[in-house]
JSON list of C-alpha atoms in Angstrom, two decimals:
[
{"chain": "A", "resi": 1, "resn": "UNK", "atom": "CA", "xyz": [77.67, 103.62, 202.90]},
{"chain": "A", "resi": 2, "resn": "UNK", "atom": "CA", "xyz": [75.39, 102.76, 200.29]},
{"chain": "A", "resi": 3, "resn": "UNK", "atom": "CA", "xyz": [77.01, 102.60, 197.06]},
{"chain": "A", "resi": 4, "resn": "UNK", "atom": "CA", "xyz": [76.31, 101.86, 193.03]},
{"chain": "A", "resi": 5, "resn": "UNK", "atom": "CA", "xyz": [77.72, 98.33, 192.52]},
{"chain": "A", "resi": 6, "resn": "UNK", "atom": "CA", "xyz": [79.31, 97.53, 188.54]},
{"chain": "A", "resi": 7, "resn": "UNK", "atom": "CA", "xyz": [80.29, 94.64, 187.70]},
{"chain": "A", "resi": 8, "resn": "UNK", "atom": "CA", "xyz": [83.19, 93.73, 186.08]},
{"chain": "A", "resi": 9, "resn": "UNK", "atom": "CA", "xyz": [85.41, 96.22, 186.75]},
{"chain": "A", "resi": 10, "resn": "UNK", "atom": "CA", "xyz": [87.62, 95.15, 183.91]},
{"chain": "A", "resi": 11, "resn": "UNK", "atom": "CA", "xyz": [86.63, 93.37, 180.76]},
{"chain": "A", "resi": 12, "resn": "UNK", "atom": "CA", "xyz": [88.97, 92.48, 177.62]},
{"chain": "A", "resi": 13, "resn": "UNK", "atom": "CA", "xyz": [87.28, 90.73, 174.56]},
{"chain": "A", "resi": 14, "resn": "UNK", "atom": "CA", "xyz": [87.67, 90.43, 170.86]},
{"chain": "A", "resi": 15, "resn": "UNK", "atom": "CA", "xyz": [86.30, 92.19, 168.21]},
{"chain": "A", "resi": 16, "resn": "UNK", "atom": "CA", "xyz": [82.61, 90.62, 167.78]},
{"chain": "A", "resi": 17, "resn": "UNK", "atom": "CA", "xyz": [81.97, 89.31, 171.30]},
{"chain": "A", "resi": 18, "resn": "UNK", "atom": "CA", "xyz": [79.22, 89.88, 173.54]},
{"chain": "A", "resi": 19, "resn": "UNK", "atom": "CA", "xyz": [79.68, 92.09, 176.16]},
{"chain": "A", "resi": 20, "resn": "UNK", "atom": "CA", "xyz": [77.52, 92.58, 179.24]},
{"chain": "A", "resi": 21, "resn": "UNK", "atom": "CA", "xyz": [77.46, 94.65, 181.91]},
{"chain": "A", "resi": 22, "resn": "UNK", "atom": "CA", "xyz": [75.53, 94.69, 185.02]},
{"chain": "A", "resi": 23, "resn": "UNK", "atom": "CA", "xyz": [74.85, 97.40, 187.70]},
{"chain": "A", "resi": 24, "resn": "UNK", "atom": "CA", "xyz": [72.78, 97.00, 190.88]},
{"chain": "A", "resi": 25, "resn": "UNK", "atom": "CA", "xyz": [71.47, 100.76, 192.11]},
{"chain": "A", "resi": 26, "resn": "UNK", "atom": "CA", "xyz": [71.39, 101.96, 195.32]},
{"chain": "A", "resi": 27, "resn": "UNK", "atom": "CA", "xyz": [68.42, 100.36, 197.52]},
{"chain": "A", "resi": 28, "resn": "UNK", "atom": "CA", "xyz": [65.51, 103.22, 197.05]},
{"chain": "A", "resi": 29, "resn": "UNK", "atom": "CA", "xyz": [66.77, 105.24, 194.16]},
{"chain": "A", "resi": 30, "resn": "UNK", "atom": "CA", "xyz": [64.30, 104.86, 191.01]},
{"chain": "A", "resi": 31, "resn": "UNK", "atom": "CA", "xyz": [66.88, 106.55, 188.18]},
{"chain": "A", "resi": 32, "resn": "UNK", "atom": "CA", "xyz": [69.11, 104.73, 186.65]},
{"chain": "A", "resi": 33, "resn": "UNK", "atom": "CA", "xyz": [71.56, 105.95, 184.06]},
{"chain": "A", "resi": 34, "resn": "UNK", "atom": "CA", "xyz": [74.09, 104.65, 181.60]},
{"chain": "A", "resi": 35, "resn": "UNK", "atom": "CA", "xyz": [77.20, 106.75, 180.86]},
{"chain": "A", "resi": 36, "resn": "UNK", "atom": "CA", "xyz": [80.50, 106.05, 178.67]},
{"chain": "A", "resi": 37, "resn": "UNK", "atom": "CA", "xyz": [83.54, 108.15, 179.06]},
{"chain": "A", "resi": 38, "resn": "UNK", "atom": "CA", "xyz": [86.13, 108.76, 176.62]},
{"chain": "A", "resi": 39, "resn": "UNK", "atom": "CA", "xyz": [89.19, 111.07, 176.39]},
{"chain": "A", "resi": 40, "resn": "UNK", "atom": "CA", "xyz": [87.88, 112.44, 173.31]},
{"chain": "A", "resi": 41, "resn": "UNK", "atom": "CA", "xyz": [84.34, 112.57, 174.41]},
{"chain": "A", "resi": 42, "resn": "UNK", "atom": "CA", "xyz": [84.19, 112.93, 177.73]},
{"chain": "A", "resi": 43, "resn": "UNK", "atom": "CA", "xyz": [81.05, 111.95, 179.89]},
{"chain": "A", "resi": 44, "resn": "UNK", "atom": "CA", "xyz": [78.25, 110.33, 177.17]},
{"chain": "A", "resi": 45, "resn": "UNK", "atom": "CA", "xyz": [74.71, 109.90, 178.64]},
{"chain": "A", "resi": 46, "resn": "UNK", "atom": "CA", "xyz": [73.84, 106.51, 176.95]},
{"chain": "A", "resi": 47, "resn": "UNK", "atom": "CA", "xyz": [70.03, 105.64, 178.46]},
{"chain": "A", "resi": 48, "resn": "UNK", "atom": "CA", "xyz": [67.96, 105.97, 181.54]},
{"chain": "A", "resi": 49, "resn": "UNK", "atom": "CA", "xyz": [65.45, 104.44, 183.71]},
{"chain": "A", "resi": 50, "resn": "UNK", "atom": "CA", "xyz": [62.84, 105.55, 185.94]},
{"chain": "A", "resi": 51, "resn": "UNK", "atom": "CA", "xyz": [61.22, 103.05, 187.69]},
{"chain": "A", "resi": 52, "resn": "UNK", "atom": "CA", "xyz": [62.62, 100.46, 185.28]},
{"chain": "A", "resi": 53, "resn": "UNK", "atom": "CA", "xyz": [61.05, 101.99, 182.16]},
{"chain": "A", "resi": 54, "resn": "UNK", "atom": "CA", "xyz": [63.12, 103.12, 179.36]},
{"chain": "A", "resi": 55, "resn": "UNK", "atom": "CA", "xyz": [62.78, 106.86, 179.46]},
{"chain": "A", "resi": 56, "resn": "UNK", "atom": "CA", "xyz": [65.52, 107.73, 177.00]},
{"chain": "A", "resi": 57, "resn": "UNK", "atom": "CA", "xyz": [67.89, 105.71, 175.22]},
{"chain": "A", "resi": 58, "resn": "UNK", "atom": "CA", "xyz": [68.67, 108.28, 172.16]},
{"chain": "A", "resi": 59, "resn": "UNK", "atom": "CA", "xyz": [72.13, 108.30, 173.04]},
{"chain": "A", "resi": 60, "resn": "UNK", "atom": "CA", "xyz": [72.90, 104.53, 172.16]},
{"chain": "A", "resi": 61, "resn": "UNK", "atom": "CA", "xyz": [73.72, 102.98, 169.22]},
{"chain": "A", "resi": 62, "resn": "UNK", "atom": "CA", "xyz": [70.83, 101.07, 168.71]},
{"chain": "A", "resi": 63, "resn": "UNK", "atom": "CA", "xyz": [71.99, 98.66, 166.00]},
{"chain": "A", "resi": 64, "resn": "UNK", "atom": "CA", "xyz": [74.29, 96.98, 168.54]},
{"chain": "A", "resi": 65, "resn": "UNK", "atom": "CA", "xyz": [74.04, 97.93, 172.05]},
{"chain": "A", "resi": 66, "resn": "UNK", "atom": "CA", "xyz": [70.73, 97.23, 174.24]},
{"chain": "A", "resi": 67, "resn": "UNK", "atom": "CA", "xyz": [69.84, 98.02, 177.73]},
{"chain": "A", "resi": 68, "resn": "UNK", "atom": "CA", "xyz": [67.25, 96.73, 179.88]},
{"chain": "A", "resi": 69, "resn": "UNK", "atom": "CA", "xyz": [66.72, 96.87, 183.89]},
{"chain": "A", "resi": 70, "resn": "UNK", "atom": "CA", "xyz": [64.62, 93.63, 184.40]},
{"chain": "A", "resi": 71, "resn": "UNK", "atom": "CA", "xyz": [64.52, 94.69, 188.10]},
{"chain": "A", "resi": 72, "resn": "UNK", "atom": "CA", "xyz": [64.80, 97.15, 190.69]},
{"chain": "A", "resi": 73, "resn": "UNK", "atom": "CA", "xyz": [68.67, 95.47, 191.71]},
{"chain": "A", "resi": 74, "resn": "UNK", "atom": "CA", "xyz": [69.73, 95.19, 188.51]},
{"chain": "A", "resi": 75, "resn": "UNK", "atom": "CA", "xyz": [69.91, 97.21, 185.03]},
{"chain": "A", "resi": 76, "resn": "UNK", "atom": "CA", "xyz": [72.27, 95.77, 182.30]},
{"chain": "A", "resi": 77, "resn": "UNK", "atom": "CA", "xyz": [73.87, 97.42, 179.01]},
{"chain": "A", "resi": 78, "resn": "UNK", "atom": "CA", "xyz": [74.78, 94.84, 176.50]},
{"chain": "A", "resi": 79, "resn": "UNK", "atom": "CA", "xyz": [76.87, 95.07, 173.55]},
{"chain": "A", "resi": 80, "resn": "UNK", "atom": "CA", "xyz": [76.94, 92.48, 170.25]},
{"chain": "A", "resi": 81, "resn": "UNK", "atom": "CA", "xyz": [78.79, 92.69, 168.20]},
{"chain": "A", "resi": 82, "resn": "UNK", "atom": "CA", "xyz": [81.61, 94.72, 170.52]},
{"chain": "A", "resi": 83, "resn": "UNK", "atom": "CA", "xyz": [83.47, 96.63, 167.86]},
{"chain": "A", "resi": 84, "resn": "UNK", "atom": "CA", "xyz": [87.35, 97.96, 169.32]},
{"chain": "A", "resi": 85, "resn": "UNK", "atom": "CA", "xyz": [85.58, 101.41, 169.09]},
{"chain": "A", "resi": 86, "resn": "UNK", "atom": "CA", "xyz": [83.45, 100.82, 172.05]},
{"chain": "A", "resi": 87, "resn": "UNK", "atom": "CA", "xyz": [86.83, 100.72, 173.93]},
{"chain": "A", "resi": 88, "resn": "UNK", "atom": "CA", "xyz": [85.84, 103.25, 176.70]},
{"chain": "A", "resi": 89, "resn": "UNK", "atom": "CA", "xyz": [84.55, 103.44, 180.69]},
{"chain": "A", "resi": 90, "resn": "UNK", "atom": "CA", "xyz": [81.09, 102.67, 180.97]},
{"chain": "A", "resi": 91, "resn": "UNK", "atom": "CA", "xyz": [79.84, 104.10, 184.52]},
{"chain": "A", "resi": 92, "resn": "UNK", "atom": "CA", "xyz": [76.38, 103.17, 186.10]},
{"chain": "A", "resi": 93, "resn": "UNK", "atom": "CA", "xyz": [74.45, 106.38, 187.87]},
{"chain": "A", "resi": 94, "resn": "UNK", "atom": "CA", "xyz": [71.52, 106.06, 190.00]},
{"chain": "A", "resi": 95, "resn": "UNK", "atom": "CA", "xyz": [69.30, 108.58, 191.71]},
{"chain": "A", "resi": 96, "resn": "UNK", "atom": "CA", "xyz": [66.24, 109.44, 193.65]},
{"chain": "A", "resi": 97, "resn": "UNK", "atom": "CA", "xyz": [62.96, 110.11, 192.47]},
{"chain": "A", "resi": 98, "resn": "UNK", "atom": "CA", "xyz": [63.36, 112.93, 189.82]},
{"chain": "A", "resi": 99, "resn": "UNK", "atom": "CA", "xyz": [60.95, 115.47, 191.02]},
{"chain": "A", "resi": 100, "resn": "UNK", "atom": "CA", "xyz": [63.61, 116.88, 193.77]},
{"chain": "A", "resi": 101, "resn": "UNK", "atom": "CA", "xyz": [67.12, 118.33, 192.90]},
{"chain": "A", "resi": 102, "resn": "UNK", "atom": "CA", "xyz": [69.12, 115.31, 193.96]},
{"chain": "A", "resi": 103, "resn": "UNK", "atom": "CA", "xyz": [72.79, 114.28, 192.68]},
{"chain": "A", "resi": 104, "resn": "UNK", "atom": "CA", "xyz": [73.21, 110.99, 190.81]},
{"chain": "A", "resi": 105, "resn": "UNK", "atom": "CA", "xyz": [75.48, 108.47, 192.98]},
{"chain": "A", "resi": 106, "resn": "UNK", "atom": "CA", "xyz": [77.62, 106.52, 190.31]},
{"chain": "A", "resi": 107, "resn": "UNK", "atom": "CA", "xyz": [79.65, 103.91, 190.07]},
{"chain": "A", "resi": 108, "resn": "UNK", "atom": "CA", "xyz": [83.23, 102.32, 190.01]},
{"chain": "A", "resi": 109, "resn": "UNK", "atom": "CA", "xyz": [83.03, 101.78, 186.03]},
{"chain": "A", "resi": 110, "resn": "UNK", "atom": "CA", "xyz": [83.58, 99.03, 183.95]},
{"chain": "A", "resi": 111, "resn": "UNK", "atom": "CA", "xyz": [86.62, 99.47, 182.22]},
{"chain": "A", "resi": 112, "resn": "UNK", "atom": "CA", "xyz": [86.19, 97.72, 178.73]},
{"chain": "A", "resi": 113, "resn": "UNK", "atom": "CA", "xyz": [88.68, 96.89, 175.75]},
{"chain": "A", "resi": 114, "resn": "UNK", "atom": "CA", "xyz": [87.54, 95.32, 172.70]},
{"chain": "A", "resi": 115, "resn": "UNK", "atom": "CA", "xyz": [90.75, 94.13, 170.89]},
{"chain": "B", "resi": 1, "resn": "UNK", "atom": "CA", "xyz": [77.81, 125.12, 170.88]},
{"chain": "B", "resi": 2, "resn": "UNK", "atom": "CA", "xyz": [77.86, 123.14, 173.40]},
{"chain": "B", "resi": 3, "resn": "UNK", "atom": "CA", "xyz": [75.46, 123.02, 176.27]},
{"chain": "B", "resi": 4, "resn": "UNK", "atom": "CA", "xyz": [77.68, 122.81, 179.20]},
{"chain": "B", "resi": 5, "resn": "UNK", "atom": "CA", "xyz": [81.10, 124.75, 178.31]},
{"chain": "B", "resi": 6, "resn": "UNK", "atom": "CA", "xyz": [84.18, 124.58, 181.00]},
{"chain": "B", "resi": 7, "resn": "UNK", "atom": "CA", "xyz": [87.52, 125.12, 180.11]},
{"chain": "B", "resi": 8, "resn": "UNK", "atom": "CA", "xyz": [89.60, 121.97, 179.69]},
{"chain": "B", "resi": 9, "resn": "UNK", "atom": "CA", "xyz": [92.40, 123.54, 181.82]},
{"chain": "B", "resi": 10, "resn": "UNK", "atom": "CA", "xyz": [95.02, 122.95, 182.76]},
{"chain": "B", "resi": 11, "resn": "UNK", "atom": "CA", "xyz": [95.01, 124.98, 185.67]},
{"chain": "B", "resi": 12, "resn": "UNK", "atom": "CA", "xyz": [97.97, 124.96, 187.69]},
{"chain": "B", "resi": 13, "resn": "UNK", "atom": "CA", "xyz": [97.42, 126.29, 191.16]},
{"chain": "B", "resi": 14, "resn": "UNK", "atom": "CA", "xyz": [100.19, 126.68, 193.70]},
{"chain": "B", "resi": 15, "resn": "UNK", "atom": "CA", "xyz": [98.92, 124.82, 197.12]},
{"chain": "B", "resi": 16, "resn": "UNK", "atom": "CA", "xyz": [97.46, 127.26, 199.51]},
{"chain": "B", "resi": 17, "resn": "UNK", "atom": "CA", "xyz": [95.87, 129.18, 196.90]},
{"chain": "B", "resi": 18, "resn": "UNK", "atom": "CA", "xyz": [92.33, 129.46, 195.35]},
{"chain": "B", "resi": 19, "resn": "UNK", "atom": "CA", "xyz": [91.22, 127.63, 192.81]},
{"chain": "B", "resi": 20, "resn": "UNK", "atom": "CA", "xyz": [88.31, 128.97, 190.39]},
{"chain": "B", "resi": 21, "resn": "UNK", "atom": "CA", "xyz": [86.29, 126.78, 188.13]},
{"chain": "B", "resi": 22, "resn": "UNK", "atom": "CA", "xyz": [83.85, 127.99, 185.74]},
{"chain": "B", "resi": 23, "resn": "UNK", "atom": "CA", "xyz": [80.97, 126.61, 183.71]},
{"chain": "B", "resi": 24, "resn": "UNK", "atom": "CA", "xyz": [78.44, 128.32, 181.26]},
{"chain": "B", "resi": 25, "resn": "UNK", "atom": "CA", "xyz": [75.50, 126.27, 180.32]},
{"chain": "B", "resi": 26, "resn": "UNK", "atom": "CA", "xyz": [73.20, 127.60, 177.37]},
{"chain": "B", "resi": 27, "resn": "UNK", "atom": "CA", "xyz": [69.55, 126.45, 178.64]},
{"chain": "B", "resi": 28, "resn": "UNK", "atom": "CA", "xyz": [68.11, 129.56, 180.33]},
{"chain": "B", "resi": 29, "resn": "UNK", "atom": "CA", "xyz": [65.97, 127.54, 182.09]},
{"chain": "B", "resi": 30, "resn": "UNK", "atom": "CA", "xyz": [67.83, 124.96, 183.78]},
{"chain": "B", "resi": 31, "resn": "UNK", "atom": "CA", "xyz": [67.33, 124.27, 187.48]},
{"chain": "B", "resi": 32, "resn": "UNK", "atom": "CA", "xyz": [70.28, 122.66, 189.59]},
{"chain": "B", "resi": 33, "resn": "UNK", "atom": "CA", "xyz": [73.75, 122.25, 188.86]},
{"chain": "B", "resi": 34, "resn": "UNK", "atom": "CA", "xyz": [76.12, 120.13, 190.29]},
{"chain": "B", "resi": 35, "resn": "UNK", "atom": "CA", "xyz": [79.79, 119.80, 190.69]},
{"chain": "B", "resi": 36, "resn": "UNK", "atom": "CA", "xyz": [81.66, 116.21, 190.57]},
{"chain": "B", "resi": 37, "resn": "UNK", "atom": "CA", "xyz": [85.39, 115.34, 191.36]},
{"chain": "B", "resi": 38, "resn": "UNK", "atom": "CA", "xyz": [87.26, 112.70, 189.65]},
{"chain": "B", "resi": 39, "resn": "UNK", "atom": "CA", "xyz": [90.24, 110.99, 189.94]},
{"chain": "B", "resi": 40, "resn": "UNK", "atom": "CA", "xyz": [92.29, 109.76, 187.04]},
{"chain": "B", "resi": 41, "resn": "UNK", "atom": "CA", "xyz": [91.15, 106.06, 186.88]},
{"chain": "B", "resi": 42, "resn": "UNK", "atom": "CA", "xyz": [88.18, 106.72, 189.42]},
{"chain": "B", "resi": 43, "resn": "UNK", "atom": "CA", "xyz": [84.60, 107.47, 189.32]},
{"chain": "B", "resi": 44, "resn": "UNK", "atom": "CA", "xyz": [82.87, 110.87, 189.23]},
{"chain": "B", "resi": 45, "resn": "UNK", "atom": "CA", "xyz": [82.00, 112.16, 192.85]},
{"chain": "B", "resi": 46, "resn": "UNK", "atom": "CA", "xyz": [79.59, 114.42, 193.61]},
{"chain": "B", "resi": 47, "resn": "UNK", "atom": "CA", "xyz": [81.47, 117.29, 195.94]},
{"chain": "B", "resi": 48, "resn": "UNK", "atom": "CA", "xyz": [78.33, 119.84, 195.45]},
{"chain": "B", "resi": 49, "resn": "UNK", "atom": "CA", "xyz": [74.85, 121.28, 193.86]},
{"chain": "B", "resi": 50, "resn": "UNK", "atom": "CA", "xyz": [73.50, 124.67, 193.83]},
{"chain": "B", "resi": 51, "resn": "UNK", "atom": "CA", "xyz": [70.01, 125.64, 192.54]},
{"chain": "B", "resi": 52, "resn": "UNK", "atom": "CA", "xyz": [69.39, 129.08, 193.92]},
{"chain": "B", "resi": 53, "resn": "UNK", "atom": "CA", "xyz": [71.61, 132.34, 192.92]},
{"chain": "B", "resi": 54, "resn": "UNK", "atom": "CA", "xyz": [74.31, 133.37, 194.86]},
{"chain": "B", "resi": 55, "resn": "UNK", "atom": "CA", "xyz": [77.03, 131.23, 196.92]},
{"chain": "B", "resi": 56, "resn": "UNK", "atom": "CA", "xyz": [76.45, 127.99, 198.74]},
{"chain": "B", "resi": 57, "resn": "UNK", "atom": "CA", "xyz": [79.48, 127.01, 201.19]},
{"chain": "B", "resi": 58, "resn": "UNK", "atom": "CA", "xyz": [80.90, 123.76, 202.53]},
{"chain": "B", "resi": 59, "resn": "UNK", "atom": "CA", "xyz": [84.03, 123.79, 204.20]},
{"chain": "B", "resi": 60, "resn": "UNK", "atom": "CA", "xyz": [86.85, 124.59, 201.95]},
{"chain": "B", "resi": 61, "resn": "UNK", "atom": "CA", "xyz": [83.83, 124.78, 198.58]},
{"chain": "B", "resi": 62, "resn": "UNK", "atom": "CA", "xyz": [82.10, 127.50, 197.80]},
{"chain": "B", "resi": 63, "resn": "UNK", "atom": "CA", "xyz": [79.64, 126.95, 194.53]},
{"chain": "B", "resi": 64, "resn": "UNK", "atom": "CA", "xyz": [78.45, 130.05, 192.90]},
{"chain": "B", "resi": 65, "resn": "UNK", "atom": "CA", "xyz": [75.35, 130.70, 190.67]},
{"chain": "B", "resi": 66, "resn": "UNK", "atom": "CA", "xyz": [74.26, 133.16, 188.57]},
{"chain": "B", "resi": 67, "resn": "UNK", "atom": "CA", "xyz": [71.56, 132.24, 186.56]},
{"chain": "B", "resi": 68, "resn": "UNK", "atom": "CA", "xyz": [71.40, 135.40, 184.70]},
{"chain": "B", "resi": 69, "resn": "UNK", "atom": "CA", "xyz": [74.57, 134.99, 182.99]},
{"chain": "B", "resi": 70, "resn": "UNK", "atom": "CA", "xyz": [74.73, 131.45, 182.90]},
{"chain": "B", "resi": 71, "resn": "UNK", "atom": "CA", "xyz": [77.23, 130.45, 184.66]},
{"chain": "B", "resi": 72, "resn": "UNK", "atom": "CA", "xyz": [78.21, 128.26, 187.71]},
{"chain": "B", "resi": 73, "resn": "UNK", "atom": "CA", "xyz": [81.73, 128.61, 189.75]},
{"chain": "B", "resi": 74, "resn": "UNK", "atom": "CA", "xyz": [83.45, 126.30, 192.27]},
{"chain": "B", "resi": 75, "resn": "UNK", "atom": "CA", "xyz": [86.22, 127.82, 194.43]},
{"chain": "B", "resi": 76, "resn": "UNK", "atom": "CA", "xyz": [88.60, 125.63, 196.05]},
{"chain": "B", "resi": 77, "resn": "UNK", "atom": "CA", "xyz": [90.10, 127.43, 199.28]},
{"chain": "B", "resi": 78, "resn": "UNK", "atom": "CA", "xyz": [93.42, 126.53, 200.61]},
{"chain": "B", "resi": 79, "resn": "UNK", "atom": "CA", "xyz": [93.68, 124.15, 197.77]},
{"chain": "B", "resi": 80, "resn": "UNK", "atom": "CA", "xyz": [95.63, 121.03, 198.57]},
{"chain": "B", "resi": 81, "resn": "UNK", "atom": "CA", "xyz": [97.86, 118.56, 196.14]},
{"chain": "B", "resi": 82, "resn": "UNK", "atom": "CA", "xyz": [95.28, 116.14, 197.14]},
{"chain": "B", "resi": 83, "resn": "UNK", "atom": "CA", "xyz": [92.68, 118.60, 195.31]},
{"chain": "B", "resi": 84, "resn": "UNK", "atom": "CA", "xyz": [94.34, 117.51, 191.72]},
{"chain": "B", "resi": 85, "resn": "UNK", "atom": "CA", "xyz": [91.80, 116.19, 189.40]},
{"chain": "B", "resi": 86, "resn": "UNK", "atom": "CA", "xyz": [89.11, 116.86, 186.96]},
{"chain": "B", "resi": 87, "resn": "UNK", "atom": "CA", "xyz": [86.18, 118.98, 187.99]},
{"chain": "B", "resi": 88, "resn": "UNK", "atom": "CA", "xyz": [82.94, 118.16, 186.18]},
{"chain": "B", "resi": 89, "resn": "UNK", "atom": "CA", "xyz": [80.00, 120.81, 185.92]},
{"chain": "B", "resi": 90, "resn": "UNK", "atom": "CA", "xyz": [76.94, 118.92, 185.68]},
{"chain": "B", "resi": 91, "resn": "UNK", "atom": "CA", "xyz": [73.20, 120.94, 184.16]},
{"chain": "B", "resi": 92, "resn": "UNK", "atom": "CA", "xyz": [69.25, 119.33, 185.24]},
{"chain": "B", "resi": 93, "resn": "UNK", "atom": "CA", "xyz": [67.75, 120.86, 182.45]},
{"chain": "B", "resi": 94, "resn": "UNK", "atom": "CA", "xyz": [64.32, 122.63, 182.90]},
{"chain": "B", "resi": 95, "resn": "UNK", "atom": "CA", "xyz": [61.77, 120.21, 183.09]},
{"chain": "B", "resi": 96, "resn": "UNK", "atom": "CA", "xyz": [62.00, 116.43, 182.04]},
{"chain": "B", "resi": 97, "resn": "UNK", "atom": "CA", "xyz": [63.54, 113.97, 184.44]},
{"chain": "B", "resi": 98, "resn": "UNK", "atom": "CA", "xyz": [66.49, 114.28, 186.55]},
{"chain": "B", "resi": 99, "resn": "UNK", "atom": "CA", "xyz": [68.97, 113.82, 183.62]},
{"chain": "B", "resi": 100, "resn": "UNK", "atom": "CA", "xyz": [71.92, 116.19, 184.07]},
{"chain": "B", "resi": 101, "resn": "UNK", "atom": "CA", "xyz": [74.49, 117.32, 180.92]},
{"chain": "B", "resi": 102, "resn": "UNK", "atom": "CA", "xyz": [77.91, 117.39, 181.94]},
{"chain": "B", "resi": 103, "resn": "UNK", "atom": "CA", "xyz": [80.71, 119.42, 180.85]},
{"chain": "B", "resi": 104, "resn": "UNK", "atom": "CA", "xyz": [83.59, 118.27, 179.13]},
{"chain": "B", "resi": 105, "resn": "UNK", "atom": "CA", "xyz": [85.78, 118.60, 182.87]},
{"chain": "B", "resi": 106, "resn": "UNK", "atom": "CA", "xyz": [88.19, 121.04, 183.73]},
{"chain": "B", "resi": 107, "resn": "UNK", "atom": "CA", "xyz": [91.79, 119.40, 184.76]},
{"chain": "B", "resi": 108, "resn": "UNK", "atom": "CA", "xyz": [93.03, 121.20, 188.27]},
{"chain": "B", "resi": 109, "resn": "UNK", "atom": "CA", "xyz": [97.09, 120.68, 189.45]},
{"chain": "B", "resi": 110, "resn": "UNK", "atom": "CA", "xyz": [97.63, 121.88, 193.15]},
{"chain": "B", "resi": 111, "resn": "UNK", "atom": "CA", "xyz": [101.51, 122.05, 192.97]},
{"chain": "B", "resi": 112, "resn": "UNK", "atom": "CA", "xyz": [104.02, 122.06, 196.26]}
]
């Protein structure tokens, strides 16, 4: 089964660290997207790729988080400085090409607490 | 408003029953819609889509559309314990790329 690979699954820093996270898309999908998930705000669309271009990255704080897909395999979402408030569930999506009504595929989530 | 409205739930079911979930969205023009399951602690996972009016069945599923009102249903036949999660409506808006809008999740309990 072909699957959306995150890595880490877990991650527990201190306030001010770098944090990275990395997601490798399934083989032939060309959409990547960046999600958070809170309890108070549910699923949050962060960025998105298409073909590795940037296509929309309005929902991320820009001052501190960054993401970037340097290759088909691999897309990453940085954070610096982490700040405890970016305590969430960060899930990796990717999809087919966009012009067909296709379902994202996501990930298992990295799981991140910023003490 | 929001874009994608479900109701937070939630709804208690007794097993064997149906379960109905319901979604509004507010873009008249969007174009598929798609229904995830997720487990506490897991990942969303995609169960169905719909993108043409009227029912669409698989197995113990049924998705609904209506794009005149606005709104998108999942039914849950013979709903099982194992059926206990959140339910999130997902929106492709009308043109742009495939970027969907989800709703906020509705919490199902299938109880004994």
């Amino acid at each position: 089964d072909a699957r959306v690979t995150q890595t880490p699954r877990h991650k527990v820093t201190e306030m001010g660290q770098e944090v990275t996270m990395r997601c490798q898309p399934i083989l032939g999908h060309n959409t990547v997207f960046w999600y958070r998930q809170t309890m108070m705000q549910g699923l949050e669309l962060l960025a998105y790729f298409r073909n590795r271009a940037p296509l929309d990255d309005s929902g991320m704080p820009k001052d501190r988080f960054s993401a970037e897909m340097p290759d088909a395999t691999l897309a990453t979402l940085k954070i610096q400085p982490s700040e405890p408030r970016d305590s969430a569930v960060y899930f990796c999506a990717s999809g087919p090409d966009t012009q067909v009504n296709q379902p994202q595929h996501f990930g298992d989530g990295t799981r991140l607490s910023i003490l | 408003q929001k874009e994608v409205e479900q109701n937070s739930g939630p709804l208690s079911v007794p097993e064997g029953a149906i379960a109905s979930l319901n979604c509004t969205y507010s873009d008249r023009g969007s174009q598929s819609f798609f229904w995830y399951r997720q487990y506490s602690g897991k990942s969303p996972e995609l169960i169905m889509f719909i993108y043409s009016n009227g029912d669409k069945e698989d197995g113990r599923f049924t998705a609904q559309l209506n794009k005149a009102s606005q709104y998108v249903s999942l039914l849950i036949r013979d709903s099982q314990p194992s059926d206990s999660a959140t339910y999130l409506c997902a929106v492709k808006r009308s043109g742009g790329y495939n970027k969907l809008i989800f709703g906020a999740g509705t919490r199902l309990a299938v109880h004994p």
